[in-house]
């Protein structure tokens, strides 16, 4: 199977391995800032995987919004809360339970996925950004506008919550 | 490409996020784990969108909506974390137990 791998499959595997390893470091790192930087690795690799899967617009939006905005916001949160960066316990005492739950989730999901979609092949072909735009502004106009109102409400709410008065 | 591969990656990222939410005690790290879980869902949406090959790209549109909601969620979440830190001098979620008797 490995010998018959095509270029996109090799690229997918490379980015998937990077995303998985960086994900383990996000939840395992003893330093908050390092965890945020590993999160950049995960999010960037997942964005690259979107592009490999043909979703180029979602991929670039992922890079722009997640890596460009959300991680910066998280770093600001770390800075403003003056949280202890490292050296103290960042984990609580339910790690074994959490590990069991996560392992069970992964095992169950993987079993179901391989049972159901084990033999399903997908053909990769890019979805053009023009297609996304057409679809968004013909079939999904109302959700699009609703999301814009939601973003405005979230903006106002965040300002009201974080304001010092 | 086998459809099960991206779905397995999604399952792996989701499980890592579940572990992080359950095991971390710093609220910012819990928010990061939630972002991991949202990303796992997006991987699934994009993979199924590529598999079904529908003409209006519903899966990718919904991934975009999920990304937008995630941005709003992390903004509000960090504002709440900031407020809690200002009031209680800690963001360890096992010390924020006002509602626990």
PDB file of C-alpha atoms in Angstrom, chain B residues 46-99:
ATOM      1  CA  UNK B  46     -13.803  18.648   4.475  1.00  0.00           C
ATOM      2  CA  UNK B  47     -13.090  14.940   3.947  1.00  0.00           C
ATOM      3  CA  UNK B  48     -16.767  14.097   3.495  1.00  0.00           C
ATOM      4  CA  UNK B  49     -17.210  17.099   1.216  1.00  0.00           C
ATOM      5  CA  UNK B  50     -14.421  15.764  -1.004  1.00  0.00           C
ATOM      6  CA  UNK B  51     -15.942  12.278  -0.951  1.00  0.00           C
ATOM      7  CA  UNK B  52     -19.526  13.272  -1.801  1.00  0.00           C
ATOM      8  CA  UNK B  53     -18.405  15.835  -4.419  1.00  0.00           C
ATOM      9  CA  UNK B  54     -21.610  17.819  -4.133  1.00  0.00           C
ATOM     10  CA  UNK B  55     -21.765  20.845  -6.403  1.00  0.00           C
ATOM     11  CA  UNK B  56     -22.429  23.483  -3.740  1.00  0.00           C
ATOM     12  CA  UNK B  57     -19.621  22.366  -1.371  1.00  0.00           C
ATOM     13  CA  UNK B  58     -21.810  22.200   1.740  1.00  0.00           C
ATOM     14  CA  UNK B  59     -19.109  20.517   3.814  1.00  0.00           C
ATOM     15  CA  UNK B  60     -16.569  23.238   3.168  1.00  0.00           C
ATOM     16  CA  UNK B  61     -19.125  26.001   3.814  1.00  0.00           C
ATOM     17  CA  UNK B  62     -19.929  24.419   7.161  1.00  0.00           C
ATOM     18  CA  UNK B  63     -16.221  24.160   7.956  1.00  0.00           C
ATOM     19  CA  UNK B  64     -16.015  27.916   7.327  1.00  0.00           C
ATOM     20  CA  UNK B  65     -18.960  28.494   9.671  1.00  0.00           C
ATOM     21  CA  UNK B  66     -17.324  26.332  12.347  1.00  0.00           C
ATOM     22  CA  UNK B  67     -14.102  28.360  12.022  1.00  0.00           C
ATOM     23  CA  UNK B  68     -16.102  31.582  12.446  1.00  0.00           C
ATOM     24  CA  UNK B  69     -17.938  30.287  15.508  1.00  0.00           C
ATOM     25  CA  UNK B  70     -14.606  29.113  16.938  1.00  0.00           C
ATOM     26  CA  UNK B  71     -13.184  32.609  16.572  1.00  0.00           C
ATOM     27  CA  UNK B  72     -16.193  34.104  18.376  1.00  0.00           C
ATOM     28  CA  UNK B  73     -15.996  31.416  21.053  1.00  0.00           C
ATOM     29  CA  UNK B  74     -12.326  31.937  21.804  1.00  0.00           C
ATOM     30  CA  UNK B  75     -12.836  35.709  22.003  1.00  0.00           C
ATOM     31  CA  UNK B  76     -15.669  35.423  24.515  1.00  0.00           C
ATOM     32  CA  UNK B  77     -13.859  32.632  26.376  1.00  0.00           C
ATOM     33  CA  UNK B  78     -10.711  34.680  26.827  1.00  0.00           C
ATOM     34  CA  UNK B  79     -12.762  37.679  27.982  1.00  0.00           C
ATOM     35  CA  UNK B  80     -14.359  35.460  30.638  1.00  0.00           C
ATOM     36  CA  UNK B  81     -10.948  34.056  31.633  1.00  0.00           C
ATOM     37  CA  UNK B  82      -9.615  37.612  31.957  1.00  0.00           C
ATOM     38  CA  UNK B  83     -12.564  38.617  34.136  1.00  0.00           C
ATOM     39  CA  UNK B  84     -12.120  35.566  36.363  1.00  0.00           C
ATOM     40  CA  UNK B  85      -8.416  36.285  36.709  1.00  0.00           C
ATOM     41  CA  UNK B  86      -9.175  39.885  37.678  1.00  0.00           C
ATOM     42  CA  UNK B  87     -11.669  38.807  40.336  1.00  0.00           C
ATOM     43  CA  UNK B  88     -10.057  35.675  41.748  1.00  0.00           C
ATOM     44  CA  UNK B  89      -6.330  35.950  40.893  1.00  0.00           C
ATOM     45  CA  UNK B  90      -6.326  32.484  39.362  1.00  0.00           C
ATOM     46  CA  UNK B  91      -7.377  30.782  36.138  1.00  0.00           C
ATOM     47  CA  UNK B  92      -6.989  27.230  37.412  1.00  0.00           C
ATOM     48  CA  UNK B  93     -10.388  25.761  36.726  1.00  0.00           C
ATOM     49  CA  UNK B  94     -10.250  23.413  39.715  1.00  0.00           C
ATOM     50  CA  UNK B  95      -9.964  26.402  42.048  1.00  0.00           C
ATOM     51  CA  UNK B  96     -12.944  28.179  40.503  1.00  0.00           C
ATOM     52  CA  UNK B  97     -15.562  26.251  42.452  1.00  0.00           C
ATOM     53  CA  UNK B  98     -18.126  28.890  43.438  1.00  0.00           C
ATOM     54  CA  UNK B  99     -21.003  26.706  42.290  1.00  0.00           C
TER      55      UNK B  99
END
